[in-house]
């Protein structure tokens, strides 16, 4: 006679253990595909800035003379955008133009309070926090106009706080 010691697991419990394990594998695969194959990223803080001087320091990329697009190489851009309540609920600049197929990295910060930055029909959707630079990269494949809006309530002018990215063919 052989003595076999095995743990007794109720069939229902066994089923649920298998289901949980399969779900973990599905989630892990989904996150990996989204992150590595589809390029979906989380918006991350890029650096710290002083909101009091971010729009007035002549060396700041968010100074009125410096905001906007920089072409790093053909089809590759950085876009420095300032969100402002104190200057009348506006984004500076509130319009940028790039050719279709461009990859644009947005660097957005606020000089006063919390704003939002959502670019329609893309996965660019981030909070804009004073003192912090929110960064996200997107490739704009098809031509058209992509509106961006502030989606964090920031006062009476919140609804007029928008702009657009024009993607030319
Ligand atoms: Cu800025 Cu709402």
PDB file of C-alpha atoms and ligand atoms in Angstrom:
ATOM      1  CA  UNK A   1       0.000   0.000   0.000  1.00  0.00           C
ATOM      2  CA  UNK A   2       1.337   3.395  -0.957  1.00  0.00           C
ATOM      3  CA  UNK A   3       0.735   6.357   1.209  1.00  0.00           C
ATOM      4  CA  UNK A   4      -0.020   9.332  -0.914  1.00  0.00           C
ATOM      5  CA  UNK A   5      -0.409  12.634   0.823  1.00  0.00           C
ATOM      6  CA  UNK A   6      -2.253  15.170  -1.196  1.00  0.00           C
ATOM      7  CA  UNK A   7      -4.085  18.267  -0.120  1.00  0.00           C
ATOM      8  CA  UNK A   8      -7.783  18.080  -0.586  1.00  0.00           C
ATOM      9  CA  UNK A   9      -9.088  20.969  -2.635  1.00  0.00           C
ATOM     10  CA  UNK A  10     -12.762  21.412  -3.173  1.00  0.00           C
ATOM     11  CA  UNK A  11     -13.605  21.264  -6.917  1.00  0.00           C
ATOM     12  CA  UNK A  12     -15.194  24.735  -6.825  1.00  0.00           C
ATOM     13  CA  UNK A  13     -12.151  26.180  -5.122  1.00  0.00           C
ATOM     14  CA  UNK A  14      -9.892  24.493  -7.637  1.00  0.00           C
ATOM     15  CA  UNK A  15     -11.921  25.980 -10.498  1.00  0.00           C
ATOM     16  CA  UNK A  16     -11.687  29.466  -9.028  1.00  0.00           C
ATOM     17  CA  UNK A  17      -7.944  29.113  -8.479  1.00  0.00           C
ATOM     18  CA  UNK A  18      -7.539  28.207 -12.137  1.00  0.00           C
ATOM     19  CA  UNK A  19      -9.799  31.073 -13.224  1.00  0.00           C
ATOM     20  CA  UNK A  20      -7.809  33.568 -11.096  1.00  0.00           C
ATOM     21  CA  UNK A  21      -4.541  32.319 -12.500  1.00  0.00           C
ATOM     22  CA  UNK A  22      -5.778  32.522 -16.093  1.00  0.00           C
ATOM     23  CA  UNK A  23      -7.061  36.063 -15.426  1.00  0.00           C
ATOM     24  CA  UNK A  24      -3.647  37.109 -14.117  1.00  0.00           C
ATOM     25  CA  UNK A  25      -2.053  35.819 -17.315  1.00  0.00           C
ATOM     26  CA  UNK A  26      -4.637  37.656 -19.452  1.00  0.00           C
ATOM     27  CA  UNK A  27      -4.089  40.926 -17.554  1.00  0.00           C
ATOM     28  CA  UNK A  28      -0.323  40.601 -17.708  1.00  0.00           C
ATOM     29  CA  UNK A  29      -0.518  39.963 -21.467  1.00  0.00           C
ATOM     30  CA  UNK A  30      -2.905  42.904 -21.990  1.00  0.00           C
ATOM     31  CA  UNK A  31      -0.659  45.318 -20.065  1.00  0.00           C
ATOM     32  CA  UNK A  32       2.443  44.069 -21.916  1.00  0.00           C
ATOM     33  CA  UNK A  33       0.816  44.411 -25.339  1.00  0.00           C
ATOM     34  CA  UNK A  34      -0.518  47.896 -24.466  1.00  0.00           C
ATOM     35  CA  UNK A  35       2.831  49.068 -23.141  1.00  0.00           C
ATOM     36  CA  UNK A  36       5.295  47.477 -25.526  1.00  0.00           C
ATOM     37  CA  UNK A  37       3.381  46.848 -28.769  1.00  0.00           C
ATOM     38  CA  UNK A  38       0.835  49.673 -28.774  1.00  0.00           C
ATOM     39  CA  UNK A  39       3.012  52.257 -27.069  1.00  0.00           C
ATOM     40  CA  UNK A  40       0.371  53.241 -24.523  1.00  0.00           C
ATOM     41  CA  UNK A  41       2.043  55.005 -21.620  1.00  0.00           C
ATOM     42  CA  UNK A  42       0.998  56.579 -18.371  1.00  0.00           C
ATOM     43  CA  UNK A  43       1.582  60.297 -18.115  1.00  0.00           C
ATOM     44  CA  UNK A  44       4.536  60.836 -15.846  1.00  0.00           C
ATOM     45  CA  UNK A  45       5.989  63.846 -14.089  1.00  0.00           C
ATOM     46  CA  UNK A  46       9.000  64.895 -16.137  1.00  0.00           C
ATOM     47  CA  UNK A  47      10.563  67.486 -13.838  1.00  0.00           C
ATOM     48  CA  UNK A  48       9.806  70.063 -11.175  1.00  0.00           C
ATOM     49  CA  UNK A  49       9.477  73.752 -11.905  1.00  0.00           C
ATOM     50  CA  UNK A  50       8.652  76.842  -9.867  1.00  0.00           C
ATOM     51  CA  UNK A  51       5.120  77.900 -10.869  1.00  0.00           C
ATOM     52  CA  UNK A  52       5.850  81.480  -9.736  1.00  0.00           C
ATOM     53  CA  UNK A  53       8.612  81.954 -12.309  1.00  0.00           C
ATOM     54  CA  UNK A  54       7.806  79.326 -14.932  1.00  0.00           C
ATOM     55  CA  UNK A  55       6.119  81.869 -17.206  1.00  0.00           C
ATOM     56  CA  UNK A  56       8.364  84.857 -16.459  1.00  0.00           C
ATOM     57  CA  UNK A  57      11.907  83.462 -16.366  1.00  0.00           C
ATOM     58  CA  UNK A  58      13.390  84.186 -19.837  1.00  0.00           C
ATOM     59  CA  UNK A  59      15.233  80.848 -19.721  1.00  0.00           C
ATOM     60  CA  UNK A  60      12.063  78.873 -19.016  1.00  0.00           C
ATOM     61  CA  UNK A  61      10.651  76.865 -21.941  1.00  0.00           C
ATOM     62  CA  UNK A  62       7.212  78.116 -20.810  1.00  0.00           C
ATOM     63  CA  UNK A  63       8.145  81.809 -21.090  1.00  0.00           C
ATOM     64  CA  UNK A  64       5.861  83.461 -23.720  1.00  0.00           C
ATOM     65  CA  UNK A  65       8.831  83.762 -26.108  1.00  0.00           C
ATOM     66  CA  UNK A  66       9.758  80.098 -25.759  1.00  0.00           C
ATOM     67  CA  UNK A  67       6.489  78.148 -25.654  1.00  0.00           C
ATOM     68  CA  UNK A  68       5.342  76.042 -28.571  1.00  0.00           C
ATOM     69  CA  UNK A  69       6.878  73.548 -30.937  1.00  0.00           C
ATOM     70  CA  UNK A  70      10.491  72.548 -31.371  1.00  0.00           C
ATOM     71  CA  UNK A  71      11.456  70.248 -34.184  1.00  0.00           C
ATOM     72  CA  UNK A  72      14.047  67.777 -32.917  1.00  0.00           C
ATOM     73  CA  UNK A  73      14.403  65.958 -36.222  1.00  0.00           C
ATOM     74  CA  UNK A  74      12.102  65.592 -39.245  1.00  0.00           C
ATOM     75  CA  UNK A  75       8.702  64.522 -37.915  1.00  0.00           C
ATOM     76  CA  UNK A  76       9.763  64.587 -34.277  1.00  0.00           C
ATOM     77  CA  UNK A  77       8.633  67.446 -32.078  1.00  0.00           C
ATOM     78  CA  UNK A  78       8.560  68.687 -28.521  1.00  0.00           C
ATOM     79  CA  UNK A  79       5.607  70.899 -27.604  1.00  0.00           C
ATOM     80  CA  UNK A  80       5.937  73.154 -24.560  1.00  0.00           C
ATOM     81  CA  UNK A  81       2.521  74.305 -23.409  1.00  0.00           C
ATOM     82  CA  UNK A  82       1.610  76.539 -20.488  1.00  0.00           C
ATOM     83  CA  UNK A  83      -1.800  76.311 -18.855  1.00  0.00           C
ATOM     84  CA  UNK A  84      -2.858  79.546 -17.235  1.00  0.00           C
ATOM     85  CA  UNK A  85      -5.801  80.840 -15.285  1.00  0.00           C
ATOM     86  CA  UNK A  86      -4.152  84.136 -14.358  1.00  0.00           C
ATOM     87  CA  UNK A  87      -3.750  85.052 -18.034  1.00  0.00           C
ATOM     88  CA  UNK A  88      -7.400  84.412 -18.802  1.00  0.00           C
ATOM     89  CA  UNK A  89      -7.939  80.618 -18.799  1.00  0.00           C
ATOM     90  CA  UNK A  90      -5.737  79.930 -21.770  1.00  0.00           C
ATOM     91  CA  UNK A  91      -3.188  77.526 -23.102  1.00  0.00           C
ATOM     92  CA  UNK A  92      -0.028  79.104 -24.508  1.00  0.00           C
ATOM     93  CA  UNK A  93       0.143  78.414 -27.382  1.00  0.00           C
ATOM     94  CA  UNK A  94      -3.422  77.364 -28.089  1.00  0.00           C
ATOM     95  CA  UNK A  95      -2.717  76.192 -31.616  1.00  0.00           C
ATOM     96  CA  UNK A  96       0.125  74.152 -33.074  1.00  0.00           C
ATOM     97  CA  UNK A  97       0.560  72.650 -36.532  1.00  0.00           C
ATOM     98  CA  UNK A  98       2.479  69.506 -37.432  1.00  0.00           C
ATOM     99  CA  UNK A  99       2.535  67.270 -40.519  1.00  0.00           C
ATOM    100  CA  UNK A 100       0.738  63.912 -40.439  1.00  0.00           C
ATOM    101  CA  UNK A 101       2.840  61.100 -39.047  1.00  0.00           C
ATOM    102  CA  UNK A 102       4.613  63.364 -36.568  1.00  0.00           C
ATOM    103  CA  UNK A 103       5.556  62.227 -33.108  1.00  0.00           C
ATOM    104  CA  UNK A 104       4.919  64.944 -30.579  1.00  0.00           C
ATOM    105  CA  UNK A 105       6.005  64.940 -26.947  1.00  0.00           C
ATOM    106  CA  UNK A 106       3.917  67.315 -24.867  1.00  0.00           C
ATOM    107  CA  UNK A 107       5.458  69.071 -21.883  1.00  0.00           C
ATOM    108  CA  UNK A 108       2.636  70.827 -20.099  1.00  0.00           C
ATOM    109  CA  UNK A 109       2.726  72.787 -16.877  1.00  0.00           C
ATOM    110  CA  UNK A 110       0.587  75.311 -15.027  1.00  0.00           C
ATOM    111  CA  UNK A 111       1.534  78.694 -13.599  1.00  0.00           C
ATOM    112  CA  UNK A 112      -1.287  78.807 -11.084  1.00  0.00           C
ATOM    113  CA  UNK A 113      -3.693  75.958 -10.261  1.00  0.00           C
ATOM    114  CA  UNK A 114      -4.548  72.466 -11.400  1.00  0.00           C
ATOM    115  CA  UNK A 115      -5.646  72.229 -15.011  1.00  0.00           C
ATOM    116  CA  UNK A 116      -6.052  69.284 -17.366  1.00  0.00           C
ATOM    117  CA  UNK A 117      -4.853  68.502 -20.856  1.00  0.00           C
ATOM    118  CA  UNK A 118      -6.787  66.095 -23.036  1.00  0.00           C
ATOM    119  CA  UNK A 119      -6.123  65.787 -26.757  1.00  0.00           C
ATOM    120  CA  UNK A 120      -9.161  64.338 -28.481  1.00  0.00           C
ATOM    121  CA  UNK A 121      -8.957  60.998 -30.303  1.00  0.00           C
ATOM    122  CA  UNK A 122      -5.575  60.220 -28.758  1.00  0.00           C
ATOM    123  CA  UNK A 123      -4.462  58.738 -25.468  1.00  0.00           C
ATOM    124  CA  UNK A 124      -3.063  62.099 -24.335  1.00  0.00           C
ATOM    125  CA  UNK A 125      -4.985  62.794 -21.159  1.00  0.00           C
ATOM    126  CA  UNK A 126      -3.182  64.215 -18.167  1.00  0.00           C
ATOM    127  CA  UNK A 127      -3.471  66.444 -15.163  1.00  0.00           C
ATOM    128  CA  UNK A 128      -1.506  69.678 -15.307  1.00  0.00           C
ATOM    129  CA  UNK A 129      -0.202  70.454 -11.864  1.00  0.00           C
ATOM    130  CA  UNK A 130       1.590  73.644 -10.840  1.00  0.00           C
ATOM    131  CA  UNK A 131       5.209  72.895 -10.005  1.00  0.00           C
ATOM    132  CA  UNK A 132       5.295  69.750 -12.113  1.00  0.00           C
ATOM    133  CA  UNK A 133       5.741  69.079 -15.824  1.00  0.00           C
ATOM    134  CA  UNK A 134       3.396  66.479 -17.301  1.00  0.00           C
ATOM    135  CA  UNK A 135       4.869  64.639 -20.260  1.00  0.00           C
ATOM    136  CA  UNK A 136       3.303  62.343 -22.823  1.00  0.00           C
ATOM    137  CA  UNK A 137       4.220  61.331 -26.379  1.00  0.00           C
ATOM    138  CA  UNK A 138       1.794  60.680 -29.207  1.00  0.00           C
ATOM    139  CA  UNK A 139       2.115  59.891 -32.913  1.00  0.00           C
ATOM    140  CA  UNK A 140      -0.470  61.770 -34.966  1.00  0.00           C
ATOM    141  CA  UNK A 141      -0.961  59.532 -37.974  1.00  0.00           C
ATOM    142  CA  UNK A 142      -3.980  61.050 -39.684  1.00  0.00           C
ATOM    143  CA  UNK A 143      -4.493  64.620 -40.823  1.00  0.00           C
ATOM    144  CA  UNK A 144      -7.167  66.745 -39.223  1.00  0.00           C
ATOM    145  CA  UNK A 145      -7.825  68.979 -36.269  1.00  0.00           C
ATOM    146  CA  UNK A 146      -7.437  67.605 -32.773  1.00  0.00           C
ATOM    147  CA  UNK A 147      -8.910  69.784 -30.073  1.00  0.00           C
ATOM    148  CA  UNK A 148      -7.339  69.851 -26.675  1.00  0.00           C
ATOM    149  CA  UNK A 149      -9.262  70.910 -23.624  1.00  0.00           C
ATOM    150  CA  UNK A 150      -8.780  71.582 -19.943  1.00  0.00           C
ATOM    151  CA  UNK A 151     -10.705  68.851 -18.145  1.00  0.00           C
ATOM    152  CA  UNK A 152     -10.051  69.835 -14.541  1.00  0.00           C
ATOM    153  CA  UNK A 153     -12.487  72.439 -13.269  1.00  0.00           C
ATOM    154  CA  UNK A 154     -10.353  75.541 -12.758  1.00  0.00           C
ATOM    155  CA  UNK A 155     -12.798  78.375 -12.249  1.00  0.00           C
ATOM    156  CA  UNK A 156     -15.338  80.446 -14.140  1.00  0.00           C
ATOM    157  CA  UNK A 157     -13.333  80.425 -17.384  1.00  0.00           C
ATOM    158  CA  UNK A 158     -12.780  76.664 -17.400  1.00  0.00           C
ATOM    159  CA  UNK A 159     -15.139  76.124 -20.350  1.00  0.00           C
ATOM    160  CA  UNK A 160     -13.211  78.499 -22.626  1.00  0.00           C
ATOM    161  CA  UNK A 161      -9.898  76.819 -21.955  1.00  0.00           C
ATOM    162  CA  UNK A 162      -9.072  74.888 -25.105  1.00  0.00           C
ATOM    163  CA  UNK A 163      -6.890  74.838 -28.169  1.00  0.00           C
ATOM    164  CA  UNK A 164      -6.067  72.626 -31.129  1.00  0.00           C
ATOM    165  CA  UNK A 165      -3.391  70.668 -32.875  1.00  0.00           C
ATOM    166  CA  UNK A 166      -3.669  70.944 -36.644  1.00  0.00           C
ATOM    167  CA  UNK A 167      -2.248  67.927 -38.461  1.00  0.00           C
ATOM    168  CA  UNK A 168      -1.596  68.716 -42.111  1.00  0.00           C
ATOM    169  CA  UNK A 169      -1.502  65.967 -44.781  1.00  0.00           C
TER     170      UNK A 169
HETATM  171 CU1  LIG B   1      -8.059  75.010 -16.796  1.00  0.00          CU
HETATM  172 CU2  LIG B   1     -10.164  73.941 -16.439  1.00  0.00          CU
END
